[in-house]
Coordinates of C-alpha atoms in Angstrom, one line a residue:
M20 CA -33.1 8.3 27.0
T21 CA -29.6 9.9 28.6
P22 CA -26.9 9.3 26.8
V23 CA -24.0 7.8 27.8
T24 CA -20.8 10.1 28.1
L25 CA -17.3 8.7 29.6
S26 CA -15.2 11.4 31.9
R27 CA -12.4 12.9 31.1
S28 CA -10.6 11.0 32.9
K29 CA -12.2 7.6 31.5
R30 CA -11.8 9.4 28.1
N31 CA -8.4 10.0 28.4
E32 CA -7.6 6.7 30.1
A33 CA -8.7 4.8 27.3
M34 CA -7.3 6.6 24.1
I35 CA -4.3 5.3 26.1
S36 CA -4.9 2.0 26.1
R37 CA -5.7 2.2 21.9
R38 CA -2.3 4.3 21.3
T39 CA -0.8 1.4 23.8
S40 CA -2.2 -1.2 21.5
L41 CA -1.2 0.3 18.4
L42 CA 2.1 0.3 19.2
L43 CA 2.0 -3.4 19.9
L44 CA 0.2 -4.0 16.9
G45 CA 3.8 -2.6 15.3
S46 CA 2.0 0.9 14.1
A47 CA 4.6 3.4 12.7
P48 CA 6.2 6.0 14.5
L49 CA 5.4 8.5 14.8
L50 CA 5.9 11.0 12.1
P51 CA 6.6 14.8 12.3
Y52 CA 3.4 17.3 12.1
A53 CA 3.8 17.9 9.1
A54 CA 2.8 14.3 7.7
R55 CA 0.3 13.9 10.7
A56 CA -1.8 16.9 9.7
Q57 CA -5.7 16.3 8.4
G58 CA -6.9 17.5 5.3
S59 CA -4.9 18.3 2.4
A60 CA -1.3 18.2 3.2
A61 CA -1.5 14.5 4.3
T62 CA -1.6 12.8 0.5
S63 CA 0.4 9.8 -0.4
S64 CA 3.4 10.8 -0.2
L65 CA 3.0 11.2 3.2
D66 CA 1.7 8.1 3.8
P67 CA 2.9 5.7 6.7
H68 CA 2.4 2.7 5.8
A69 CA 3.2 3.0 2.0
A70 CA 5.4 -0.4 2.6
M71 CA 2.6 -2.2 2.8
R72 CA 3.0 -4.9 0.9
W73 CA -0.7 -7.2 -0.6
A74 CA -1.5 -10.6 -2.7
K75 CA -1.4 -9.5 -6.2
G76 CA -4.6 -10.7 -8.2
F77 CA -5.7 -10.3 -11.6
E78 CA -4.1 -7.8 -13.2
G79 CA -1.8 -7.1 -10.3
Q80 CA -4.5 -6.0 -8.2
R81 CA -4.1 -6.5 -5.1
R82 CA -6.2 -8.7 -2.9
A83 CA -6.0 -9.1 1.2
D84 CA -5.5 -12.9 1.2
L85 CA -2.0 -13.4 1.8
G86 CA -2.3 -16.8 0.9
N87 CA -0.2 -17.7 4.5
G88 CA -4.0 -17.9 6.0
R89 CA -3.8 -14.9 7.2
F90 CA -4.8 -11.6 5.4
L91 CA -4.4 -7.8 5.5
N92 CA -7.2 -5.7 4.6
P93 CA -8.5 -4.5 3.0
I94 CA -10.3 -7.4 1.7
F95 CA -12.1 -5.2 -1.1
A96 CA -10.0 -2.0 -2.8
G97 CA -11.6 0.9 -3.5
D98 CA -14.7 2.7 -3.2
H99 CA -16.9 -0.4 -1.7
P100 CA -19.2 1.3 1.3
D101 CA -21.8 1.0 3.8
P102 CA -21.4 -3.4 3.6
S103 CA -24.7 -5.4 4.3
L104 CA -24.1 -9.4 4.5
V105 CA -25.9 -11.8 4.4
C106 CA -25.1 -15.0 5.8
D107 CA -27.1 -18.0 3.8
G108 CA -25.9 -22.3 5.1
E109 CA -22.0 -21.3 4.8
D110 CA -22.4 -19.1 1.5
Y111 CA -22.0 -15.4 2.7
Y112 CA -23.5 -12.8 0.1
L113 CA -22.5 -8.5 0.5
T114 CA -24.2 -5.7 -1.3
F115 CA -22.9 -1.8 -1.1
S116 CA -23.6 1.2 -2.1
T117 CA -23.8 2.5 -5.9
F118 CA -25.0 6.0 -5.5
D119 CA -25.2 6.7 -9.9
A120 CA -24.3 3.9 -10.8
Y121 CA -26.3 1.9 -12.9
P122 CA -26.8 -1.3 -12.8
G123 CA -26.1 -0.8 -9.2
I124 CA -26.5 -3.0 -6.0
V125 CA -23.4 -5.5 -7.0
I126 CA -23.7 -8.4 -5.0
W127 CA -20.9 -10.6 -4.0
H128 CA -20.5 -14.5 -3.1
S129 CA -17.6 -16.0 -1.0
R130 CA -17.2 -18.4 1.9
D131 CA -14.7 -17.4 3.4
L132 CA -14.8 -13.8 4.3
V133 CA -12.1 -12.3 2.5
N134 CA -12.2 -13.9 -1.2
W135 CA -15.5 -12.7 -2.9
R136 CA -16.1 -13.6 -6.6
P137 CA -19.4 -11.0 -8.6
V138 CA -22.9 -12.6 -8.7
T139 CA -25.2 -10.1 -10.2
A140 CA -26.6 -6.5 -10.2
A141 CA -30.1 -6.6 -8.4
L142 CA -30.9 -3.5 -9.4
T143 CA -31.2 -2.3 -12.8
Q144 CA -34.2 0.4 -12.5
P145 CA -33.3 3.9 -11.8
I146 CA -34.4 5.3 -9.1
G147 CA -31.9 7.4 -8.1
S148 CA -28.6 8.2 -6.3
V149 CA -28.5 4.7 -4.0
W150 CA -27.3 5.1 -0.5
A151 CA -26.9 2.6 2.4
P152 CA -28.7 -0.4 1.6
D153 CA -29.8 -3.6 4.1
L154 CA -29.5 -7.2 2.4
V155 CA -31.6 -10.0 3.9
K156 CA -32.8 -13.1 4.0
H157 CA -36.8 -13.9 5.4
D158 CA -38.4 -16.5 4.8
G159 CA -36.7 -18.4 2.1
R160 CA -36.5 -14.5 -0.2
F161 CA -34.5 -12.5 -0.7
Y162 CA -34.8 -9.0 0.2
C163 CA -33.2 -5.9 -0.6
Y164 CA -33.9 -1.8 1.6
I165 CA -32.6 0.6 -0.9
P166 CA -32.4 4.6 0.3
A167 CA -32.1 6.7 -3.2
R168 CA -33.1 10.9 -3.1
T169 CA -33.1 12.4 -6.4
P170 CA -33.5 16.3 -6.6
E171 CA -37.3 15.5 -6.8
K172 CA -38.1 12.6 -4.4
K173 CA -36.7 11.0 -1.4
S174 CA -37.6 7.9 -0.4
I175 CA -36.1 3.8 0.3
Y176 CA -37.6 1.4 -1.4
V177 CA -36.9 -3.1 -1.7
I178 CA -36.7 -5.0 -4.3
T179 CA -37.0 -9.4 -3.7
A180 CA -36.1 -12.4 -5.7
D181 CA -36.3 -16.5 -5.1
K182 CA -32.9 -16.5 -5.2
I183 CA -29.6 -14.0 -4.7
E184 CA -28.9 -14.5 -8.6
G185 CA -32.2 -13.9 -9.5
P186 CA -34.4 -12.3 -10.6
W187 CA -34.6 -9.0 -8.9
S188 CA -37.8 -7.8 -8.9
D189 CA -38.7 -4.0 -9.5
P190 CA -38.0 -1.5 -7.0
V191 CA -41.2 -1.1 -4.1
D192 CA -41.3 2.1 -3.4
L193 CA -42.1 2.1 0.9
N194 CA -42.6 5.5 1.2
L195 CA -40.3 7.2 3.6
P196 CA -38.9 10.5 2.9
L197 CA -36.6 11.5 6.1
H198 CA -35.3 8.6 6.3
I199 CA -32.2 6.6 4.9
D200 CA -30.0 3.3 6.3
P201 CA -32.5 1.3 6.5
A202 CA -32.2 -2.1 8.3
H203 CA -34.4 -5.7 8.8
V204 CA -35.2 -6.7 11.9
A205 CA -38.1 -10.1 12.3
D206 CA -38.9 -9.9 16.6
D207 CA -38.6 -13.0 18.5
D208 CA -43.1 -13.2 17.3
G209 CA -42.6 -12.6 13.7
T210 CA -43.0 -8.4 13.1
R211 CA -40.8 -7.2 10.6
W212 CA -39.4 -4.3 11.7
L213 CA -37.0 -1.8 9.7
F214 CA -35.4 0.3 11.9
L215 CA -33.8 3.6 10.2
S216 CA -31.6 7.0 11.2
G217 CA -31.3 8.5 13.3
G218 CA -32.3 6.3 16.5
D219 CA -35.9 5.6 14.6
R220 CA -38.3 2.2 12.6
V221 CA -41.1 1.1 11.5
Q222 CA -43.0 -1.7 11.2
L223 CA -43.6 -3.8 8.3
S224 CA -46.1 -5.7 6.6
G225 CA -45.4 -9.4 6.4
D226 CA -44.3 -9.4 3.2
G227 CA -42.2 -6.6 3.4
L228 CA -43.4 -4.2 0.4
S229 CA -45.1 -1.8 3.3
T230 CA -45.2 -1.0 6.3
V231 CA -47.4 -0.1 8.6
G232 CA -48.1 2.5 11.2
S233 CA -46.2 5.8 11.8
V234 CA -42.6 5.6 11.7
E235 CA -41.1 5.8 16.0
H236 CA -38.5 6.6 18.2
V237 CA -36.7 4.8 20.2
Y238 CA -33.4 5.1 20.3
D239 CA -31.6 8.3 21.4
P240 CA -27.7 7.1 19.9
W241 CA -24.5 7.8 22.5
R242 CA -22.8 11.5 21.7
Y243 CA -19.7 12.2 21.7
P244 CA -17.1 15.4 23.7
E245 CA -18.0 18.6 22.0
E246 CA -13.9 18.1 21.4
W247 CA -13.4 16.3 19.3
V248 CA -12.6 16.2 15.9
V249 CA -15.5 15.3 13.8
E250 CA -17.9 16.1 11.1
T251 CA -21.0 16.2 12.6
F252 CA -23.4 14.5 14.7
A253 CA -25.6 12.2 12.2
P254 CA -26.8 9.2 13.4
E255 CA -27.2 6.2 10.5
G256 CA -26.5 3.2 9.6
P257 CA -28.2 1.0 12.3
K258 CA -27.1 -2.9 11.9
I259 CA -29.0 -4.8 14.5
M260 CA -28.5 -9.0 15.9
K261 CA -29.5 -11.0 18.9
R262 CA -27.2 -13.0 20.3
G263 CA -28.0 -14.4 23.9
G264 CA -31.1 -12.9 26.1
Y265 CA -30.0 -8.9 24.3
W266 CA -30.7 -7.0 20.9
Y267 CA -26.9 -5.7 20.3
M268 CA -27.4 -1.9 17.7
T269 CA -24.1 -1.1 15.8
T270 CA -24.8 2.8 14.8
A271 CA -22.9 5.0 12.4
V272 CA -21.8 8.5 14.2
G273 CA -19.8 11.8 14.0
G274 CA -20.1 11.9 9.6
T275 CA -18.3 10.3 6.6
A276 CA -16.9 11.5 5.6
G277 CA -14.2 15.6 6.8
P278 CA -11.9 15.1 8.9
P279 CA -10.1 11.4 9.7
T280 CA -11.0 11.0 13.1
G281 CA -14.7 11.3 12.5
H282 CA -16.6 8.4 11.9
M283 CA -16.8 6.5 14.3
V284 CA -18.6 2.3 15.4
I285 CA -21.0 2.7 18.4
M286 CA -23.2 0.2 20.5
A287 CA -25.9 -0.2 22.6
R288 CA -28.3 -3.4 23.3
S289 CA -31.4 -3.9 24.5
K290 CA -33.6 -6.8 25.2
S291 CA -36.6 -5.6 23.1
L292 CA -37.3 -3.6 20.0
A293 CA -38.0 -1.3 21.2
G294 CA -36.4 -0.3 23.8
P295 CA -35.0 0.7 26.1
W296 CA -31.0 0.5 24.2
E297 CA -28.1 0.3 27.1
N298 CA -25.5 2.2 25.1
C299 CA -22.0 0.6 25.8
P300 CA -19.8 2.0 28.3
R301 CA -16.9 2.0 26.2
N302 CA -18.4 3.6 22.9
P303 CA -17.0 4.2 20.5
L304 CA -16.1 0.6 19.8
I305 CA -14.1 1.5 16.6
R306 CA -12.7 5.0 15.7
T307 CA -9.3 6.5 14.1
L308 CA -7.4 8.3 16.8
S309 CA -4.9 10.6 14.7
A310 CA -4.6 10.6 10.7
R311 CA -1.2 8.3 11.3
E312 CA -3.4 5.6 11.2
K313 CA -3.4 3.2 7.8
W314 CA -7.4 3.5 7.5
W315 CA -10.0 6.8 8.6
S316 CA -12.9 7.7 8.9
R317 CA -13.7 4.1 9.6
G318 CA -17.7 2.9 11.2
H319 CA -20.6 2.5 9.7
A320 CA -20.6 -1.3 10.7
T321 CA -22.3 -4.9 10.5
L322 CA -21.5 -7.1 13.7
F323 CA -22.8 -10.8 12.9
E324 CA -21.0 -14.3 13.6
G325 CA -18.1 -15.8 10.9
P326 CA -17.2 -19.3 10.8
G327 CA -16.8 -21.6 13.8
G328 CA -18.6 -19.4 16.2
T329 CA -16.0 -16.6 15.5
Y330 CA -17.4 -13.4 15.5
W331 CA -16.6 -10.3 13.0
M332 CA -17.3 -7.2 12.0
M333 CA -17.7 -5.9 8.8
Y334 CA -17.1 -1.7 7.8
H335 CA -15.5 1.4 5.4
G336 CA -13.1 3.3 6.2
Y337 CA -10.6 6.2 4.1
E338 CA -7.2 4.8 3.3
N339 CA -4.1 6.9 4.5
G340 CA -3.7 9.2 1.7
Y341 CA -6.2 7.7 -1.1
W342 CA -9.9 9.2 -0.4
T343 CA -9.8 9.6 -4.4
L344 CA -9.5 5.7 -3.9
G345 CA -12.9 6.1 -2.6
R346 CA -14.1 3.8 1.5
Q347 CA -12.9 0.4 1.1
T348 CA -14.5 -2.1 2.9
L349 CA -12.7 -3.7 6.1
L350 CA -13.5 -6.4 8.1
E351 CA -12.2 -7.4 11.7
P352 CA -11.8 -9.7 15.1
V353 CA -14.4 -9.5 18.1
K354 CA -14.1 -11.1 20.6
W355 CA -16.5 -11.3 23.3
D356 CA -15.7 -9.7 27.1
A357 CA -17.7 -11.1 30.0
D358 CA -19.5 -8.5 31.0
G359 CA -21.6 -9.1 27.2
W360 CA -20.3 -6.4 25.3
P361 CA -17.8 -7.2 22.1
R362 CA -14.3 -6.0 21.7
P363 CA -12.6 -5.9 18.8
L364 CA -9.6 -6.6 18.2
G365 CA -7.7 -6.0 14.1
G366 CA -6.0 -2.4 16.5
D367 CA -5.5 0.0 13.1
L368 CA -5.3 -3.1 10.3
S369 CA -2.0 -1.7 9.3
R370 CA -0.9 -6.0 10.4
P371 CA -1.9 -8.8 8.5
I372 CA -4.7 -10.3 10.9
K373 CA -6.3 -14.4 10.7
K374 CA -8.3 -15.5 7.9
P375 CA -12.0 -16.0 9.4
R376 CA -11.6 -19.3 7.6
D377 CA -9.1 -21.2 5.3
I378 CA -10.7 -23.2 2.6
G379 CA -7.7 -22.9 -0.1
P380 CA -6.9 -20.3 -2.6
Q381 CA -10.2 -19.1 -4.0
P382 CA -10.2 -16.2 -6.7
H383 CA -11.0 -12.6 -5.7
G384 CA -12.0 -10.0 -7.7
A385 CA -12.5 -10.4 -11.6
P386 CA -10.4 -8.9 -14.4
L387 CA -10.9 -5.8 -14.6
S388 CA -9.8 -5.6 -18.5
D389 CA -12.2 -5.9 -21.5
D390 CA -12.4 -6.7 -25.0
F391 CA -15.6 -6.4 -25.2
S392 CA -17.0 -9.6 -26.6
T393 CA -19.5 -10.2 -23.9
D394 CA -21.6 -8.3 -21.0
K395 CA -20.5 -7.4 -18.1
M396 CA -22.5 -3.9 -17.3
G397 CA -23.1 -4.0 -13.2
T398 CA -20.2 -6.3 -12.0
Q399 CA -17.9 -4.5 -13.9
W400 CA -18.4 -1.1 -16.0
A401 CA -21.6 1.1 -14.9
F402 CA -22.7 4.0 -16.3
Y403 CA -22.6 7.6 -14.1
D404 CA -26.5 9.2 -13.3
P405 CA -28.0 7.0 -16.5
A406 CA -31.5 7.5 -17.4
Q407 CA -34.3 5.3 -18.3
N408 CA -33.4 3.9 -21.5
E409 CA -29.3 4.0 -21.0
A410 CA -28.4 0.7 -21.8
S411 CA -29.4 1.6 -25.7
R412 CA -26.4 4.0 -26.5
L413 CA -24.2 0.6 -25.7
K414 CA -24.4 -1.9 -27.9
R415 CA -21.2 -4.9 -28.6
V416 CA -20.3 -5.9 -32.0
D417 CA -17.1 -8.3 -32.3
G418 CA -15.2 -6.6 -30.1
T419 CA -16.0 -3.3 -29.9
L420 CA -18.5 -1.5 -27.9
H421 CA -20.9 1.0 -29.6
M422 CA -21.6 4.1 -27.5
A423 CA -23.6 6.5 -29.4
A424 CA -23.2 9.9 -28.1
K425 CA -25.3 12.2 -25.3
G426 CA -24.9 15.4 -23.8
K427 CA -21.7 18.0 -25.0
T428 CA -19.5 16.7 -22.4
P429 CA -18.5 14.3 -20.1
S430 CA -20.7 16.3 -17.2
D431 CA -24.0 15.7 -18.9
C432 CA -23.6 13.3 -21.3
S433 CA -23.6 10.2 -18.4
P434 CA -19.7 8.5 -18.7
L435 CA -19.4 4.9 -18.0
C436 CA -17.0 3.7 -14.8
A437 CA -14.6 0.9 -13.3
L438 CA -14.1 1.1 -10.4
A439 CA -9.9 0.6 -9.0
G440 CA -8.6 0.0 -6.2
D441 CA -5.4 -0.2 -7.1
Q442 CA -2.8 3.1 -5.3
A443 CA -1.8 3.2 -9.0
Y444 CA -2.9 1.3 -12.5
R445 CA -2.8 2.4 -15.6
V446 CA -5.8 1.7 -18.5
I447 CA -5.7 1.7 -22.2
V448 CA -8.4 2.2 -24.9
D449 CA -8.4 2.3 -28.6
I450 CA -10.8 4.9 -29.2
E451 CA -12.4 6.3 -33.2
A452 CA -15.8 8.6 -33.3
D453 CA -17.6 9.8 -35.4
P454 CA -17.7 13.2 -36.9
G455 CA -19.0 15.2 -34.7
A456 CA -18.5 12.8 -31.5
E457 CA -16.4 14.3 -28.9
G458 CA -14.8 10.3 -27.5
G459 CA -12.1 10.3 -24.6
I460 CA -11.0 8.2 -21.4
L461 CA -10.9 10.0 -18.1
L462 CA -10.5 9.6 -14.1
F463 CA -14.0 10.2 -12.7
Y464 CA -15.3 11.7 -10.1
N465 CA -18.5 13.8 -10.5
R466 CA -19.5 15.4 -13.2
R467 CA -18.3 18.4 -11.6
L468 CA -15.5 16.6 -11.1
Y469 CA -12.8 14.7 -13.4
A470 CA -9.4 14.9 -15.8
G471 CA -7.9 13.3 -18.9
L472 CA -8.3 13.4 -23.0
G473 CA -10.6 13.1 -25.1
F474 CA -10.6 14.7 -28.9
G475 CA -12.5 15.8 -32.0
S476 CA -13.2 18.1 -35.1
K477 CA -11.9 19.8 -32.8
G478 CA -8.6 18.3 -32.4
L479 CA -7.8 17.1 -28.4
V480 CA -9.4 18.1 -26.0
M481 CA -7.7 18.0 -22.8
H482 CA -10.4 18.6 -19.3
R483 CA -8.9 19.0 -15.9
Y484 CA -9.8 19.7 -13.0
G485 CA -13.7 19.4 -14.4
L486 CA -13.3 22.1 -17.2
Q487 CA -12.6 21.0 -21.3
R488 CA -10.1 23.5 -22.8
P489 CA -9.3 22.4 -26.9
R490 CA -5.3 21.5 -26.8
G491 CA -4.8 21.1 -30.9
A492 CA -2.8 18.3 -32.6
I493 CA -1.9 15.1 -30.8
P494 CA 1.1 15.2 -29.4
G495 CA -1.4 18.5 -27.0
Q496 CA 0.9 20.8 -27.1
R497 CA -0.5 25.0 -26.7
D498 CA -1.9 24.9 -29.9
P499 CA -4.1 27.5 -30.6
G500 CA -6.5 25.0 -32.9
G501 CA -5.9 21.3 -34.1
S502 CA -7.7 19.3 -36.8
A503 CA -10.1 16.6 -36.5
V504 CA -9.0 12.9 -34.8
S505 CA -10.8 10.6 -35.6
K506 CA -9.2 7.9 -34.0
L507 CA -6.6 7.5 -31.3
S508 CA -5.3 4.7 -28.3
I509 CA -4.6 6.5 -25.1
R510 CA -3.0 5.2 -22.0
L511 CA -3.4 7.2 -18.4
T512 CA -1.5 5.8 -16.5
N513 CA -2.7 7.4 -12.5
D514 CA 0.6 6.5 -10.1
R515 CA -0.6 7.4 -6.7
N516 CA -2.4 10.1 -7.5
I517 CA -0.5 11.8 -10.5
L518 CA -2.3 11.2 -13.7
T519 CA 0.1 11.2 -17.0
I520 CA -1.3 10.2 -20.1
H521 CA -0.2 9.1 -23.2
T522 CA -1.9 8.9 -27.0
S523 CA -0.6 6.4 -30.0
D524 CA -1.6 6.8 -33.7
D525 CA 0.0 4.1 -34.6
G526 CA -2.2 1.3 -32.9
R527 CA 0.3 1.6 -29.5
K528 CA 3.3 1.3 -31.1
T529 CA 4.6 4.0 -30.5
W530 CA 3.4 6.0 -27.5
R531 CA 3.7 10.3 -26.7
K532 CA 4.0 12.2 -23.6
F533 CA 0.5 14.4 -23.5
D534 CA 2.7 17.9 -21.8
V535 CA -0.4 18.2 -18.8
Q536 CA 1.0 16.2 -15.9
M537 CA -1.7 16.5 -13.4
E538 CA -2.5 15.9 -9.2
V539 CA -5.7 15.3 -8.3
S540 CA -5.4 13.9 -5.2
G541 CA -8.3 16.1 -4.7
Y542 CA -11.0 14.8 -6.6
H543 CA -12.3 13.1 -3.7
H544 CA -16.2 13.6 -1.8
N545 CA -14.5 16.3 1.1
V546 CA -13.9 18.3 -2.3
A547 CA -17.1 18.0 -4.9
Y548 CA -19.5 15.9 -2.6
D549 CA -21.6 12.5 -3.6
F550 CA -19.7 10.0 -1.6
L551 CA -18.0 9.0 -4.8
S552 CA -14.5 8.1 -5.8
L553 CA -11.7 8.7 -8.8
R554 CA -13.0 6.2 -11.5
P555 CA -11.5 5.0 -14.8
A556 CA -14.7 5.7 -17.5
L557 CA -15.2 6.1 -21.1
Y558 CA -17.4 8.5 -21.9
A559 CA -19.2 9.9 -25.5
A560 CA -20.2 13.4 -25.6
G561 CA -21.7 15.7 -29.1
Q562 CA -23.5 13.2 -32.8
G563 CA -22.9 9.9 -34.2
E564 CA -21.0 7.4 -31.9
V565 CA -18.2 6.3 -30.0
R566 CA -16.0 3.4 -31.0
F567 CA -13.9 1.6 -28.0
R568 CA -11.6 -1.1 -27.8
N569 CA -9.2 -3.2 -26.3
F570 CA -9.2 -1.6 -22.9
T571 CA -6.6 -2.9 -20.5
Y572 CA -5.7 -2.3 -17.1
E573 CA -2.7 -3.0 -14.6
A574 CA -1.8 -2.8 -11.2
L575 CA 1.5 -1.1 -11.0
S576 CA 3.9 -1.2 -8.1

């Protein structure tokens, strides 16, 4: 199939129209070149949208619902990439890529598409790094198709449940090692298909638990002009819906990270799932045009019908200056033009939008503070890159989380992580370590990149750039050595990518400032890969166990 490409004059016309619409929506004025630069220079200190204000939820966490019938993106702050949505009557269920976090595939519920509550974590058995899933309901049963990879194996798996709350089945391997981003669709005759990255598809068995025949190619995705600044072509994330006599396929191209202008949303349609597929003459439907915009690398969209016959797109993007927060979930209204193609209406998403459905005040999210009296694994806490029996390291007794030590450093001890979605926040935890153990709290990206403070038999241990350095006695001056520390409260303040550490050895009555502050805006995917975010994390390394009490979270203005 020959790709459809707009002429240069048409592209310029489309870009001028796009810029005009952004100005009408009230986007920020042009900034000096330094502020418009892409890459590490475009940090939070240069954010042209710093005056935006969200509503506040639990612990001051930012929330999209403004309480006046409108919302301000993101609907999910923090790392919630590759959203996959299923509608069941008036109920909407949503899940995301969870990568190296287990339990994974956390499922959320909403009735207005803006306010969400956690339901369960559907994937408890480690199968590798979990990429973009597809959550569907077919013939009264829920399915989640999950691409996952380890250094030894790549494949796509499926888990099933009679009820969204579970129990969910163990993963079934579909033996598809060459593709990612599955999308389930049933043809008009009931045949089930799994569409895949690269414009391919494979037939599924009637029960959806195995494949029939071989993978076939059915679509050549639209290609952007060569001079555009993108990461790479990488057609992925197909999502399919039917409207009228056409099947509509939404696809992501341009690479999910890299330059802010890379990732984009394209569309094609066909009267048959087998093709031929006609590319939309207005591709791309969604794309970040410059680093001045609020949301970077926008892509991986799902087009769907919402309440009252309205149509919406849900997708992810990086927040201007906050790659560290990962890819956040965005919601945008869509209208259908007379030519039968959808047109997104949200501009650069820097302004409030009317809610899809206003059903009054609704809770959103959940508190992140934890007294460790109940099990919040999956819905809040998740191990990074765990072994099969990782959960056996934990036990909760009388408000204390006991964590058996593992490995030698945060890089090999599978820290216990929680997602944070605020530009500025503070976390505190009380820690007690056995002799021979090292415990602490971090801002953790992956095993190669993290920052924070720990302690053990040799005193304090500073973590920066994913490297460890002994820091001697409290408060952490450059002493050649220090006596053992067995009990300490540690406070991390992440204020727009500046990390400040305090310690207390008198039960949080007084605090001492650690003598090193850290700039962490570079702790993200474009530096260290893995598609993750910078997350608060607890760790226990060495021998014995580390005990954690009274984890508290507070969003800061």
